[in-house]
Short mmCIF file of N, CA and C in Angstrom, two decimals:
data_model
loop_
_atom_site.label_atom_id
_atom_site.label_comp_id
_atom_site.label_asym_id
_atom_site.label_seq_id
_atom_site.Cartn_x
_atom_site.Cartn_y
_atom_site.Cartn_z
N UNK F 9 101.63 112.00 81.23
CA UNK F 9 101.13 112.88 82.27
C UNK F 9 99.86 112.29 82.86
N UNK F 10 100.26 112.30 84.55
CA UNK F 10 98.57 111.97 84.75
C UNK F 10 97.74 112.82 84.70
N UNK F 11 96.06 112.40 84.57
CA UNK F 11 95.14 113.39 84.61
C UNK F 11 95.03 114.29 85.82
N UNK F 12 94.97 113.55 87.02
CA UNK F 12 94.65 113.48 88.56
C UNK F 12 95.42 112.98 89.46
N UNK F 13 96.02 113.28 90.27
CA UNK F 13 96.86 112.78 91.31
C UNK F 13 96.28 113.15 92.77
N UNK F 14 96.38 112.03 93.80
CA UNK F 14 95.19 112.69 94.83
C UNK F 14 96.47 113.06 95.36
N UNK F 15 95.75 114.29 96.67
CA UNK F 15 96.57 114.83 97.68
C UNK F 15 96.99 113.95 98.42
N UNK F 16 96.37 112.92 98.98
CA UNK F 16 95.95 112.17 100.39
C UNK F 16 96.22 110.58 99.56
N UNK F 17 96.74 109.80 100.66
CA UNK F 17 96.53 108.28 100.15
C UNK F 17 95.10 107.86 99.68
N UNK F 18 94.91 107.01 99.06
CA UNK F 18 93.61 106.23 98.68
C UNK F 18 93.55 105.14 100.35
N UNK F 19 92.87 105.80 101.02
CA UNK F 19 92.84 103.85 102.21
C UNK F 19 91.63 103.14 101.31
N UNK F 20 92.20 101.69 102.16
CA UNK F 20 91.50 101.02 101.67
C UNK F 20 91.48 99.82 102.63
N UNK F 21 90.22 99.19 103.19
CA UNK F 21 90.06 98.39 104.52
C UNK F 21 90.03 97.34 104.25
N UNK F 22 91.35 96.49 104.48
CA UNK F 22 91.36 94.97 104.31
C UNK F 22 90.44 94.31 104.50
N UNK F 23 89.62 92.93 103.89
CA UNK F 23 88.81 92.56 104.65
C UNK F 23 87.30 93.04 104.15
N UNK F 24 87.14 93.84 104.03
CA UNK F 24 86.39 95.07 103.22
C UNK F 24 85.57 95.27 101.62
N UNK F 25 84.44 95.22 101.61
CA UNK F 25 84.38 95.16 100.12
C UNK F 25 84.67 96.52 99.72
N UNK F 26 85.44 96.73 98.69
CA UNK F 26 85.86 97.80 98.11
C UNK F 26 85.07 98.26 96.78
N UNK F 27 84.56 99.96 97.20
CA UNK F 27 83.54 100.01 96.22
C UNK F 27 83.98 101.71 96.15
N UNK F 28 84.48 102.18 94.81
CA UNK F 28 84.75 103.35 94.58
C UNK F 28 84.06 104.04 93.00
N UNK F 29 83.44 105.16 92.88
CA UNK F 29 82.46 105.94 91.55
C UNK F 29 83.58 107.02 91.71
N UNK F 30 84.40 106.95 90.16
CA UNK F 30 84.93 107.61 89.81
C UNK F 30 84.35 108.64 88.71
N UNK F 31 84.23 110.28 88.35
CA UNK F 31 83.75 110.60 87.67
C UNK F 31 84.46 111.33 86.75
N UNK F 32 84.51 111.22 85.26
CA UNK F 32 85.61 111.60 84.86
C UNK F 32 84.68 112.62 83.24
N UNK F 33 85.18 114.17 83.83
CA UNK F 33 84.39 114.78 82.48
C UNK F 33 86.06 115.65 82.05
N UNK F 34 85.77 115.77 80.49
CA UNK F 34 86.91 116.98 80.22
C UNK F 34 86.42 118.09 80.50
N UNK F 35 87.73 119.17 79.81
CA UNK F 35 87.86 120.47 80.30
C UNK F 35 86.51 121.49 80.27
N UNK F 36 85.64 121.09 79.88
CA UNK F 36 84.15 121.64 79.29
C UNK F 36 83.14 121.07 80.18
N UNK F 37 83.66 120.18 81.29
CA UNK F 37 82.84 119.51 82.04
C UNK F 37 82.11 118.66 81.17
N UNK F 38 81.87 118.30 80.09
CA UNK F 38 81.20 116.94 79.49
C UNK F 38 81.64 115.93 79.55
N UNK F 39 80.90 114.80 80.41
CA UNK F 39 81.44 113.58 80.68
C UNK F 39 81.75 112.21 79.46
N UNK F 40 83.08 111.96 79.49
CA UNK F 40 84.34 111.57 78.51
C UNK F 40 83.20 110.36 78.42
N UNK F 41 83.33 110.08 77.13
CA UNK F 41 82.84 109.04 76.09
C UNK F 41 84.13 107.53 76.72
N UNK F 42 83.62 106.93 77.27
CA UNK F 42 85.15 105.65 76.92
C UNK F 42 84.03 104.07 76.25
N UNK F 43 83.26 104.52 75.47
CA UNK F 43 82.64 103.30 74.58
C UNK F 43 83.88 102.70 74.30
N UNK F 44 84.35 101.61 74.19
CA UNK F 44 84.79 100.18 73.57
C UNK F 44 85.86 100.23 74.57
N UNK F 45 86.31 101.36 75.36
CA UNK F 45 87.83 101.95 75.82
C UNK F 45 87.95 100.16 77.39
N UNK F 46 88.74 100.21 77.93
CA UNK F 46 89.15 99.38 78.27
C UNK F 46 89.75 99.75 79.70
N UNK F 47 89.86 99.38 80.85
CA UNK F 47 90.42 100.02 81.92
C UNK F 47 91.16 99.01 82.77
N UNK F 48 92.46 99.61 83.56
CA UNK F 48 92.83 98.67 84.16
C UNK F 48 93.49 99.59 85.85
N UNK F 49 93.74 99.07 86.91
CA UNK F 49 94.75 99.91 88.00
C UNK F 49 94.88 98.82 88.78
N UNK F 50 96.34 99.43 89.08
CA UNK F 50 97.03 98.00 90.02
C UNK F 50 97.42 98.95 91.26
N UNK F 51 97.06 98.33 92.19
CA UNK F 51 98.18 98.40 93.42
C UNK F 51 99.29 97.83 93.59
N UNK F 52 100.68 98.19 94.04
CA UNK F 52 101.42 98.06 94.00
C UNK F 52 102.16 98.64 95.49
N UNK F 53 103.57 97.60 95.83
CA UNK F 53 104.59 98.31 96.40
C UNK F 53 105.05 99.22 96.64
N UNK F 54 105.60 99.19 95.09
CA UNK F 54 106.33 100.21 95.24
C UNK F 54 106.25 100.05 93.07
N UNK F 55 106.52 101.01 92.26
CA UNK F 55 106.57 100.53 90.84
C UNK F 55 107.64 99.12 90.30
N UNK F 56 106.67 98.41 89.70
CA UNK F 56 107.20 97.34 88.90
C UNK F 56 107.45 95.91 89.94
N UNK F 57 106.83 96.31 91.23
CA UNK F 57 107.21 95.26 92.20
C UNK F 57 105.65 94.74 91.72
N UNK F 58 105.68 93.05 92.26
CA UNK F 58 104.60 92.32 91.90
C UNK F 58 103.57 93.26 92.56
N UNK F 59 102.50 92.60 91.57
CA UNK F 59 100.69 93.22 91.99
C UNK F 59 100.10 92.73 93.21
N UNK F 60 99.55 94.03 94.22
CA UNK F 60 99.05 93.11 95.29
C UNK F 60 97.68 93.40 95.27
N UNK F 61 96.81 93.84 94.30
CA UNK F 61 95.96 94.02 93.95
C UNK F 61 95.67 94.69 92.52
N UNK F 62 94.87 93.41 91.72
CA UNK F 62 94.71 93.71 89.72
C UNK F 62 93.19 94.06 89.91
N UNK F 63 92.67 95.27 88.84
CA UNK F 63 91.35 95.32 88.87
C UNK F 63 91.13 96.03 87.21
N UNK F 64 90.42 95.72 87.06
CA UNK F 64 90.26 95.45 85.29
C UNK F 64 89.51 95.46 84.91
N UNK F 65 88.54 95.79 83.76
CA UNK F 65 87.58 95.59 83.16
C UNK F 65 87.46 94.49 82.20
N UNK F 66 89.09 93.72 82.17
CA UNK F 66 88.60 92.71 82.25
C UNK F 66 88.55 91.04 83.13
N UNK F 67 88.96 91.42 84.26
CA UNK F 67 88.71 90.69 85.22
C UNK F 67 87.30 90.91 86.08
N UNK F 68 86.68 92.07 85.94
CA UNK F 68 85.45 92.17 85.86
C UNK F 68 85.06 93.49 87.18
N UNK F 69 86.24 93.95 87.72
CA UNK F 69 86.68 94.73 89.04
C UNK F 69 86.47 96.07 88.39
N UNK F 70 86.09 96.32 87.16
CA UNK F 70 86.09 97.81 86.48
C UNK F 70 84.83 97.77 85.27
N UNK F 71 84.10 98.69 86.18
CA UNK F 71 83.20 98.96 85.28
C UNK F 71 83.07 100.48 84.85
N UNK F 72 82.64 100.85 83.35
CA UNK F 72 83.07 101.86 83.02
C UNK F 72 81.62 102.40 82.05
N UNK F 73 80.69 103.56 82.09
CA UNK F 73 80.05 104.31 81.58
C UNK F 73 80.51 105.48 80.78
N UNK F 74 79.11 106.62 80.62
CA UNK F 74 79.38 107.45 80.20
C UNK F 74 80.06 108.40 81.17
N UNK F 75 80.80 108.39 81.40
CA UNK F 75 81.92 109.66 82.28
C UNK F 75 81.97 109.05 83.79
N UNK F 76 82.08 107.48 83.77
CA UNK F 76 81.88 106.86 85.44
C UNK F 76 82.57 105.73 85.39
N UNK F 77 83.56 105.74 86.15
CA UNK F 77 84.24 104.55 86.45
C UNK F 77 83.90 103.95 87.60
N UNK F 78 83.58 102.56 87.55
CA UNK F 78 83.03 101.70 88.87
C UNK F 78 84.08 100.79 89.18
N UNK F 79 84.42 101.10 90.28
CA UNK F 79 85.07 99.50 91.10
C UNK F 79 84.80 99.06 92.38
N UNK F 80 84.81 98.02 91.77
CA UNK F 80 84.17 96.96 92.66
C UNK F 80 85.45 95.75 93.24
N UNK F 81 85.81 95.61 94.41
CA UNK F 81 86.37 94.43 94.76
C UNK F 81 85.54 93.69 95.98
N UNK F 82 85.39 92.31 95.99
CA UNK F 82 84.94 91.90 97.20
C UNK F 82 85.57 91.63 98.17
N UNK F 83 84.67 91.36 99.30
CA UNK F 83 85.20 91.32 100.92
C UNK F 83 86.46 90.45 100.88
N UNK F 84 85.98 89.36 99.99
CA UNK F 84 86.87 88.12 100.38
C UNK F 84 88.26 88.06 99.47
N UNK F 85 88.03 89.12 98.24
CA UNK F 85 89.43 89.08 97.53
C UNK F 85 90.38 90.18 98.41
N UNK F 86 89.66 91.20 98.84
CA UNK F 86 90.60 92.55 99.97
C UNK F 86 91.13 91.90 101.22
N UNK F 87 90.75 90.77 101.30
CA UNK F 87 91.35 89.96 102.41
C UNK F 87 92.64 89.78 102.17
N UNK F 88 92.46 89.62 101.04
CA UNK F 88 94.09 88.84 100.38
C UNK F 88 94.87 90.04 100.17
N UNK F 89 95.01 91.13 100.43
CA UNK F 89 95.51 92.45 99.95
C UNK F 89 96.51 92.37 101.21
N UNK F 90 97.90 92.39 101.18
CA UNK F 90 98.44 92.46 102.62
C UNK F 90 99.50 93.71 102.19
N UNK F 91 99.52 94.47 101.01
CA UNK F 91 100.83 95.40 101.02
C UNK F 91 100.38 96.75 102.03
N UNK F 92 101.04 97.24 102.93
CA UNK F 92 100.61 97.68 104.08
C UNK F 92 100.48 99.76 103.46
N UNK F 93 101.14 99.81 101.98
CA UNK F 93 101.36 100.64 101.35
C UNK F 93 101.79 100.26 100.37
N UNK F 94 102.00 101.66 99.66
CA UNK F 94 102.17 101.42 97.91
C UNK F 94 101.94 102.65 97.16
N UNK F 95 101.56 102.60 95.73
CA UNK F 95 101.25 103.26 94.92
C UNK F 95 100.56 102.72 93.72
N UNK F 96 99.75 103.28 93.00
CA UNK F 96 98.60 103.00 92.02
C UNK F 96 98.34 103.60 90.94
N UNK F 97 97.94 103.02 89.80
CA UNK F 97 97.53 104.24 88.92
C UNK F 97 96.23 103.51 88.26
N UNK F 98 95.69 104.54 87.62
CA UNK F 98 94.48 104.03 86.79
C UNK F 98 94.42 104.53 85.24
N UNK F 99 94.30 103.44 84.11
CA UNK F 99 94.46 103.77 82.66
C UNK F 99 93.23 103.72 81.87
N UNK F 100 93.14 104.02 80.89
CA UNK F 100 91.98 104.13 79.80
C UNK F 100 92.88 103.38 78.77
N UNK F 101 92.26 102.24 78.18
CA UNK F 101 92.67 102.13 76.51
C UNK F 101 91.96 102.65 75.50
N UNK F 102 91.72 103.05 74.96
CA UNK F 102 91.27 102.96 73.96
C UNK F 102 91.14 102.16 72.93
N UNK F 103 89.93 101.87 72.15
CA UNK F 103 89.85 100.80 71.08
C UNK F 103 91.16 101.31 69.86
N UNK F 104 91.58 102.48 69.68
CA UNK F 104 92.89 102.55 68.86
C UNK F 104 94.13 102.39 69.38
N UNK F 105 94.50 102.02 70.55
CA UNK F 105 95.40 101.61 70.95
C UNK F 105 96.37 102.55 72.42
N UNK F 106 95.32 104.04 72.21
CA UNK F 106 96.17 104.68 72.87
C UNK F 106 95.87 104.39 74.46
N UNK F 107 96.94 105.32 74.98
CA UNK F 107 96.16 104.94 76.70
C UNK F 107 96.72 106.37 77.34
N UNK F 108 95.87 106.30 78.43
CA UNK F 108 95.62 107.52 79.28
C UNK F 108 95.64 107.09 80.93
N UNK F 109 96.35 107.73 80.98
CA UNK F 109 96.68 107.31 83.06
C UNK F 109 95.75 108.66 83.63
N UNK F 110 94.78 108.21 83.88
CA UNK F 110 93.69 109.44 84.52
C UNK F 110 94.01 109.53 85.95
N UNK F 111 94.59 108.24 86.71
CA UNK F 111 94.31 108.83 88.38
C UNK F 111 95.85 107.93 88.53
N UNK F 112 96.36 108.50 89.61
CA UNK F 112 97.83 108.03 90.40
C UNK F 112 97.92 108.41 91.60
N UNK F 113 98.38 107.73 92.22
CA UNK F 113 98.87 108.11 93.96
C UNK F 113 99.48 107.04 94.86
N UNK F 114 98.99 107.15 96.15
CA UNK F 114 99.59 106.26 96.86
C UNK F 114 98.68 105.33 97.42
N UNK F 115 98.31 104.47 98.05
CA UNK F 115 97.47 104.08 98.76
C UNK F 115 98.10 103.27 100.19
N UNK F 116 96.90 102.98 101.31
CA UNK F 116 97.11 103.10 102.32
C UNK F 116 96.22 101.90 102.86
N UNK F 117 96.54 100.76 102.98
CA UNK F 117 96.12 99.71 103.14
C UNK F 117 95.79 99.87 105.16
N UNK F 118 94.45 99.74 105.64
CA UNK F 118 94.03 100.03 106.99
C UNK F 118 94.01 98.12 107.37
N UNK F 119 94.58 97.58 108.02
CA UNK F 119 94.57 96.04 108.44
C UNK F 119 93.40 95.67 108.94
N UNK F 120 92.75 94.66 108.68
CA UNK F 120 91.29 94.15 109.37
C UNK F 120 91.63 93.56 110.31
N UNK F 121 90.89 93.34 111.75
CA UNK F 121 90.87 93.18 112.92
C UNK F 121 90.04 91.89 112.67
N UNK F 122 88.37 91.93 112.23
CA UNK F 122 87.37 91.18 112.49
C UNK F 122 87.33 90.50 110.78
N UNK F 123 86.83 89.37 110.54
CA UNK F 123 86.71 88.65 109.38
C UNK F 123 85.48 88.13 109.48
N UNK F 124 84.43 87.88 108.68
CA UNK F 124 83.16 87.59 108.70
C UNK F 124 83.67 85.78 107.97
N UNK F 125 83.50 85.03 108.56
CA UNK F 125 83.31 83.76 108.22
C UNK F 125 82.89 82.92 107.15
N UNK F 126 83.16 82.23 106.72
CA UNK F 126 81.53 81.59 105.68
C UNK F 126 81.47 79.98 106.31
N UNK F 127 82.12 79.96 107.62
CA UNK F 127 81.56 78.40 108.29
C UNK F 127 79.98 78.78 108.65
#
């Protein structure tokens, strides 16, 4: 079961550095402990079709606190993002092995027009 499922696509602007603060407390509102826990969410096609975007904690795209999930992608890797749609989810490991799908949906890739250079 997921935790969260959004109403609305996730967009996300090609081209774009991608920067999203996720906040994640349980049912008591106290924000969830994920010490040693491990995170990963892919964009995708459609399920099980190749990744058109990996972000990870340990590829370095997921950073994770006391009850705060950070991601971070840069300008120049969202360039490379061309699936025009899709769907996504986001997991917790845990250091015992279990895992938890906290967020799922669709996302909505917006095409970049302008590209900032590095000539």
């Amino acid at each position: 079961m997921i935790e969260a499922t959004l109403d609305s696509p996730l967009e996300i602007k090609q081209g774009d550095t991608f920067h999203l603060e996720i906040l994640w407390n349980d049912s008591e509102g106290v924000p969830v402990d994920m010490t040693g826990c491990e995170a990963r969410m892919q964009l995708r096609r459609t399920p099980g079709a190749p990744i058109a975007l990996d972000m990870s904690t340990q590829n370095g795209r997921i950073t994770l606190g006391l009850g705060s999930i950070t991601l971070d992608v840069s300008a120049q890797d969202m360039q490379g993002v061309t699936a025009p749609s899709g769907v996504f989810d986001l997991q917790i490991e845990y250091p015992d092995d279990r895992v938890k799908t906290i967020l799922g949906g669709k996302f909505l890739l917006i095409p970049g027009v302008s590209y900032v250079s590095d000539n």
